[in-house]
mmCIF file of C-alpha atoms and ligand atoms in Angstrom:
data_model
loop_
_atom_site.group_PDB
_atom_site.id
_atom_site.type_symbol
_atom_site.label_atom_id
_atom_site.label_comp_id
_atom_site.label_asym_id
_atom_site.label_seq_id
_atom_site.Cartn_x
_atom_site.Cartn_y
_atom_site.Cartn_z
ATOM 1 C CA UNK A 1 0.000 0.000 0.000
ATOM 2 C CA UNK A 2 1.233 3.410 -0.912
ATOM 3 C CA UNK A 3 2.221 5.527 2.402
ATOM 4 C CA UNK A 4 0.741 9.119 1.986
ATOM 5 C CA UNK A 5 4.488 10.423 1.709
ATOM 6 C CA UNK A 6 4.861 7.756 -2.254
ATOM 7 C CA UNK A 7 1.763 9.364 -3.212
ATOM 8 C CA UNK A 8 2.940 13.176 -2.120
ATOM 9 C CA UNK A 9 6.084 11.914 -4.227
ATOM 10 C CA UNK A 10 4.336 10.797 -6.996
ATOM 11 C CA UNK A 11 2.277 13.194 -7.832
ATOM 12 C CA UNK A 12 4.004 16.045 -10.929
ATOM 13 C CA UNK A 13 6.528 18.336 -9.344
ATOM 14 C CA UNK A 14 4.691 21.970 -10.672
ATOM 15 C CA UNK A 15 1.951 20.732 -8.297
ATOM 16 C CA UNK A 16 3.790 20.039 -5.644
ATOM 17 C CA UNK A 17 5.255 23.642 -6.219
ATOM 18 C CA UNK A 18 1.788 25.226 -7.011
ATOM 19 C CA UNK A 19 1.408 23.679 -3.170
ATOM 20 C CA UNK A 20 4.432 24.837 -1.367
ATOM 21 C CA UNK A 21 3.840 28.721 -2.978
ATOM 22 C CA UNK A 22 -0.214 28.717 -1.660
ATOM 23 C CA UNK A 23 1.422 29.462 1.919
ATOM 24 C CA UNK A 24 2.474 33.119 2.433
ATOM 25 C CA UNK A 25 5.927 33.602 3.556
ATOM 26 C CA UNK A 26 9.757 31.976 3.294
ATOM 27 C CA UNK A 27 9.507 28.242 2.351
ATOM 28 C CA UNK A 28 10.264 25.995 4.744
ATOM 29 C CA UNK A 29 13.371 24.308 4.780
ATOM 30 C CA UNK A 30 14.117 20.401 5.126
ATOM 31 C CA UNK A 31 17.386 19.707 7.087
ATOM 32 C CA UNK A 32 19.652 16.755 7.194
ATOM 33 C CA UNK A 33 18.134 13.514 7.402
ATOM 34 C CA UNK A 34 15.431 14.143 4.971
ATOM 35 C CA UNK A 35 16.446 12.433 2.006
ATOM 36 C CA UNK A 36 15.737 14.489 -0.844
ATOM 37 C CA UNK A 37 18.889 15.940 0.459
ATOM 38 C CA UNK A 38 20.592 13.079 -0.798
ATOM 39 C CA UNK A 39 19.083 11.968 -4.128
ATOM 40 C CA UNK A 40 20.502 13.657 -7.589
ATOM 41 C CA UNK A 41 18.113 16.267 -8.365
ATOM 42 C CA UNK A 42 16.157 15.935 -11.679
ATOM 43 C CA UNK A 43 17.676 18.335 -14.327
ATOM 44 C CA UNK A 44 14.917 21.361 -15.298
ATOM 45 C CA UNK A 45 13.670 20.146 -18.622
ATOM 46 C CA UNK A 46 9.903 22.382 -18.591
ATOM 47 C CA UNK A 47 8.475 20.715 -15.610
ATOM 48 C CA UNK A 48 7.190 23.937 -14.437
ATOM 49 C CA UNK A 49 6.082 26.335 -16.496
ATOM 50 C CA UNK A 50 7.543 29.531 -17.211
ATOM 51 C CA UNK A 51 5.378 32.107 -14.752
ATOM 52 C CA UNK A 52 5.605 28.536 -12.198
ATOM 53 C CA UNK A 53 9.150 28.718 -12.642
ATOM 54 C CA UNK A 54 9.649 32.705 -11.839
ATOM 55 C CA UNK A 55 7.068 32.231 -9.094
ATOM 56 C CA UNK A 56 8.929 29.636 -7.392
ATOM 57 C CA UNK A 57 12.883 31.713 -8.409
ATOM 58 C CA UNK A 58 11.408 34.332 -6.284
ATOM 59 C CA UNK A 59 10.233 32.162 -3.193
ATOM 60 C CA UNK A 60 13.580 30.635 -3.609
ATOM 61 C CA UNK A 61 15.661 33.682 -3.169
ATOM 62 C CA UNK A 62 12.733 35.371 -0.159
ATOM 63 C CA UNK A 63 13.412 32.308 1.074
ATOM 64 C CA UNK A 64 17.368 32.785 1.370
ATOM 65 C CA UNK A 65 16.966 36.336 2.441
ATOM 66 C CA UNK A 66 14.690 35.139 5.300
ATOM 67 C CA UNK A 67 17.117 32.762 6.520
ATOM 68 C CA UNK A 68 19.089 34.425 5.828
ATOM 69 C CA UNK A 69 21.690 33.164 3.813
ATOM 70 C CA UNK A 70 23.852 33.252 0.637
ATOM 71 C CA UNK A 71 22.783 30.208 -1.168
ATOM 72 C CA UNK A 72 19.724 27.530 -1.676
ATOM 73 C CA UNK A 73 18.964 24.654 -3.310
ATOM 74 C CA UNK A 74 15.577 23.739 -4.553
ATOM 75 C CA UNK A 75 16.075 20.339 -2.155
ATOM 76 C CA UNK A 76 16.622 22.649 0.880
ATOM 77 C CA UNK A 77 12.509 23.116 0.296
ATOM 78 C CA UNK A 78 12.105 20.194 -0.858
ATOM 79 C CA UNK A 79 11.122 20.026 -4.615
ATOM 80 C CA UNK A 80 14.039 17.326 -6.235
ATOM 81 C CA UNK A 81 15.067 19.992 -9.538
ATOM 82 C CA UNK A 82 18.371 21.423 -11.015
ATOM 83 C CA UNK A 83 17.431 24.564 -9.761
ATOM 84 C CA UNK A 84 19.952 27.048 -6.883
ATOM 85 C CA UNK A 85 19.707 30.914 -5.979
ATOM 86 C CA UNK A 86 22.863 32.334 -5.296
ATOM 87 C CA UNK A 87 23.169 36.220 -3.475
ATOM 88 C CA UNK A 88 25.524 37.465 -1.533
ATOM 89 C CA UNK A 89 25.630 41.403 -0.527
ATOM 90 C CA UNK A 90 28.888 40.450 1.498
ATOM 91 C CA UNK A 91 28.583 42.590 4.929
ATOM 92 C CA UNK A 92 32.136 41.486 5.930
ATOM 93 C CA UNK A 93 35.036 44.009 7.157
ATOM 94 C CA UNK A 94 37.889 44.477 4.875
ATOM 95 C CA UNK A 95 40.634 41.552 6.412
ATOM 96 C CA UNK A 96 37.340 39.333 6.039
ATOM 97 C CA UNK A 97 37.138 40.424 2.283
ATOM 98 C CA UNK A 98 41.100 39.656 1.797
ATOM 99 C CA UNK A 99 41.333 36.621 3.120
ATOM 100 C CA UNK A 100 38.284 34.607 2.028
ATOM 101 C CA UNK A 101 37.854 36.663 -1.293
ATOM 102 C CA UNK A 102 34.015 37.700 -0.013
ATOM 103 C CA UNK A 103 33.389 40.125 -2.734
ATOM 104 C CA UNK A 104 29.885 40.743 -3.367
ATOM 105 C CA UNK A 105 27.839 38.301 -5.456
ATOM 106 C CA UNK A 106 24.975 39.912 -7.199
ATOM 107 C CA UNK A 107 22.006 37.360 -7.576
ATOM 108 C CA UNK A 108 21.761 34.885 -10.161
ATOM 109 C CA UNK A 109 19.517 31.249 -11.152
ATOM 110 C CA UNK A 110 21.853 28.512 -11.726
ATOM 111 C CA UNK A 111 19.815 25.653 -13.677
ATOM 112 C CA UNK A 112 21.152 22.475 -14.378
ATOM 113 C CA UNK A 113 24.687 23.723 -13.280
ATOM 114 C CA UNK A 114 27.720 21.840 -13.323
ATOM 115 C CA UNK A 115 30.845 23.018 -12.228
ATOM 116 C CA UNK A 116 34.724 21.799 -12.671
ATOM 117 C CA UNK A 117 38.104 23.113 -10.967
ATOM 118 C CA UNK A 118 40.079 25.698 -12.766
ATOM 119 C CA UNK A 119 44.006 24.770 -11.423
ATOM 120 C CA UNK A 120 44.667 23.169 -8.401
ATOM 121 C CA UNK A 121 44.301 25.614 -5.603
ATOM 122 C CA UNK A 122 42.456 24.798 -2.754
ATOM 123 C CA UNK A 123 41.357 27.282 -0.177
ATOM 124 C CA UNK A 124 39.800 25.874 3.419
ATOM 125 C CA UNK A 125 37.397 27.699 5.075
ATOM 126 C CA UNK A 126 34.852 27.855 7.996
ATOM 127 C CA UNK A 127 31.279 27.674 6.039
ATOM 128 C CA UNK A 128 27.457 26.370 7.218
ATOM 129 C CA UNK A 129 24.371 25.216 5.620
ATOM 130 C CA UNK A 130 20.509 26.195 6.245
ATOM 131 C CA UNK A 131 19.806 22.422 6.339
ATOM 132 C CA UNK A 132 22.375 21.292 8.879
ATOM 133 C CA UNK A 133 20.986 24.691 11.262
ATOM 134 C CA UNK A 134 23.688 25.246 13.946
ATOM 135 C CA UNK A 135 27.163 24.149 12.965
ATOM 136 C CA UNK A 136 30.246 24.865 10.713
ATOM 137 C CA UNK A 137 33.047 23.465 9.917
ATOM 138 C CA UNK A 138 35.876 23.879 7.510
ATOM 139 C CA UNK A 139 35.494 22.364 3.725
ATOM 140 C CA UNK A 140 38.585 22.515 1.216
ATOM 141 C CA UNK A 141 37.404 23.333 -1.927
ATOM 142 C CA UNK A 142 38.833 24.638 -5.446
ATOM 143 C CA UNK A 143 39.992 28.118 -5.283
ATOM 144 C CA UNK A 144 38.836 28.925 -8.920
ATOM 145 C CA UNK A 145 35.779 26.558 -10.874
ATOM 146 C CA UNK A 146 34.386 27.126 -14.230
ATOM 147 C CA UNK A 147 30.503 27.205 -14.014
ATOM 148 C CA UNK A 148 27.949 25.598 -16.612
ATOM 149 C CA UNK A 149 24.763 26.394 -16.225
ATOM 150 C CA UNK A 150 21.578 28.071 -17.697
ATOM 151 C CA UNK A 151 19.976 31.012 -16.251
ATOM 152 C CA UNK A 152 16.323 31.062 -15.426
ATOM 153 C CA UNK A 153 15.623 32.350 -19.033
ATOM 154 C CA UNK A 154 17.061 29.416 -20.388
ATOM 155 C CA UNK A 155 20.479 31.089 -21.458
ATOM 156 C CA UNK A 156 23.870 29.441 -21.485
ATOM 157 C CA UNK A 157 25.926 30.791 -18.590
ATOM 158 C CA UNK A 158 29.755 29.374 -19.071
ATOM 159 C CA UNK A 159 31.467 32.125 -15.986
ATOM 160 C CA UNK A 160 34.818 31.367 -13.784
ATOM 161 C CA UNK A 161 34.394 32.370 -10.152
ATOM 162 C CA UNK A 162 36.656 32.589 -7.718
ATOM 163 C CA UNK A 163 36.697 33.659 -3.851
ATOM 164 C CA UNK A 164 33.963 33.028 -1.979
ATOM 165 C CA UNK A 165 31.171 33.170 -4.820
ATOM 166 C CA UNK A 166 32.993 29.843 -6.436
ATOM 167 C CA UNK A 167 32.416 28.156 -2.674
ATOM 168 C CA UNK A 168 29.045 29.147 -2.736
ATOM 169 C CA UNK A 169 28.645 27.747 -6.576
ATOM 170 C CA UNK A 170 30.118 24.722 -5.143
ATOM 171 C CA UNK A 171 28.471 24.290 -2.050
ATOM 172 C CA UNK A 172 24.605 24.721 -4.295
ATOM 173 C CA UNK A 173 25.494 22.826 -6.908
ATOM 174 C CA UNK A 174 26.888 19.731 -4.356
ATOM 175 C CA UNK A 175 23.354 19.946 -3.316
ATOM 176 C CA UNK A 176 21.218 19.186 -6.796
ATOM 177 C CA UNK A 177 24.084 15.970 -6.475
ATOM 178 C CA UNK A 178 22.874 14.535 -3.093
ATOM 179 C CA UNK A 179 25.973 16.035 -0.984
ATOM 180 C CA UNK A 180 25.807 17.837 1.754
ATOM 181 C CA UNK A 181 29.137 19.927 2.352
ATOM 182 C CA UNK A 182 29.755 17.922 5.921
ATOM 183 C CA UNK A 183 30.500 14.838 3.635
ATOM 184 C CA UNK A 184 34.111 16.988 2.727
ATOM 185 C CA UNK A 185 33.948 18.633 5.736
ATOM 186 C CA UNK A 186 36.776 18.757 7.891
ATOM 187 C CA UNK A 187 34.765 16.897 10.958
ATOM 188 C CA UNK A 188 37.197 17.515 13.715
ATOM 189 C CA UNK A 189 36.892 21.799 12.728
ATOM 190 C CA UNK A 190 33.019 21.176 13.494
ATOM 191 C CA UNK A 191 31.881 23.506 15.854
ATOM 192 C CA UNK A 192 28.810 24.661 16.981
ATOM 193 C CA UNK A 193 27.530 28.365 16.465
ATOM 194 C CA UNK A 194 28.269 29.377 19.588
ATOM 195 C CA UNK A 195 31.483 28.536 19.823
ATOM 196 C CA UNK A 196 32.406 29.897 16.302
ATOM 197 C CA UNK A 197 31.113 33.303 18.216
ATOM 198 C CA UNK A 198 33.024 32.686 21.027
ATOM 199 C CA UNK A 199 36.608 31.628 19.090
ATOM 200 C CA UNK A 200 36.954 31.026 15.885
ATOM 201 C CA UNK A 201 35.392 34.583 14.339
ATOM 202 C CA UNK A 202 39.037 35.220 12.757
ATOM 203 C CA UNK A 203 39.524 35.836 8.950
ATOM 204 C CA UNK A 204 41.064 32.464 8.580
ATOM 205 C CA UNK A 205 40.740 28.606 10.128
ATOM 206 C CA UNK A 206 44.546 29.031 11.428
ATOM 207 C CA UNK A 207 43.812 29.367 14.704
ATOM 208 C CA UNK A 208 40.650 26.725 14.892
ATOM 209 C CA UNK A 209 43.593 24.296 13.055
ATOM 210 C CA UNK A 210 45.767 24.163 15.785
ATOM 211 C CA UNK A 211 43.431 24.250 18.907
ATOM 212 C CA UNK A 212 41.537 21.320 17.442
ATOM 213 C CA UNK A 213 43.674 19.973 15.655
ATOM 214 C CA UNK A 214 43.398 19.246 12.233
ATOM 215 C CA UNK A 215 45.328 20.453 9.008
ATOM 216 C CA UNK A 216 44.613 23.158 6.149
ATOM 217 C CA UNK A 217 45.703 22.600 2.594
ATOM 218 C CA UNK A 218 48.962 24.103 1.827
HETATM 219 ZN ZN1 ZN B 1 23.630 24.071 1.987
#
């Protein structure tokens, strides 16, 4: 017998959208456990349609605002597309800026993105996720990716980022792939909001790498 969550599952994704956008208000989001954080997301072939698919962009990105944060995933609310909002206005003082490269990020759509490394510099930082609520911890990831994507027009995007805006393309686009960024985490940097208040608000992870004792790339 079908459980009432199969035939929620089942049923076309632009009505389960249609659904999630009749409540006013940020979307909720699903945190870790749920596992349509861990399935590959469907890529966005039509399946909603074009005022749908603006409808739900700009729930997305209230959504992220709300949180608020610089990044979601459509899993993070629970619909299984190829679809990620990406914004960051980057309120960070200037050694902040230097040493994690947080330079604003104006908003954009990614659909169906895929992303590969440009060279082989790594840069490890502290960074969180709206679906694991309370915790960071420090992820390695490619200093410099080339992005493929369409935007939410359906135009071919083919951009290099760098800084923090390429962790942030990497960190959405892990999502639509089942990954959550704790699976390349750095698990003995985890540490819970508080104490990231407490210690380990410093431009870089140095510090947090020797008191807990793990390593950075070189
Ligand atoms: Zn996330």
């Amino acid at each position: 017998m079908a459980s009432e969550r199969d035939r929620i599952e089942s049923r076309p994704l632009s009505d389960r959208v249609e659904e999630l956008l009749a409540h006013e208000g940020p979307l909720p989001i699903v945190t870790a456990g749920d596992p349509v954080l861990r399935r590959t997301a469907e890529p966005f072939d039509g399946q909603l349609d074009p005022d749908l698919l603006a409808r739900f962009v700009a729930a997305l990105r209230a959504t992220m605002h709300a949180a608020p944060g610089v990044g979601l995933a459509a899993p993070q609310v629970g619909v299984c597309l190829r679809i990620a909002v990406i914004e960051d206005p980057a309120p960070v003082p200037e050694e902040v800026r230097l040493a994690r490269g947080r330079v604003p990020q104006p908003f954009r759509v990614l659909v169906n993105p895929a992303y590969e490394a440009v060279g082989s510099f790594r840069d490890a930082f502290f960074e969180g996720c709206l679906s694991v609520p309370g915790w960071q911890a420090v992820v390695a990831r490619h200093a410099k990716v080339r992005l493929r994507a369409l935007d939410e027009h359906g135009r071919a995007v083919d951009e290099e980022f760098s800084g923090w805006p390429a962790r942030i393309v990497q960190h959405e686009t892990d999502h639509l792939n089942g990954a959550l960024y704790l699976d390349h985490a750095e698990l003995r940097s985890l540490s819970s909001n508080q104490a990231m208040a407490d210690r380990w608000n410093d431009p870089t992870p140095a510090n947090a790498a020797r008191a807990l004792g793990f390593l950075l790339p070189d």
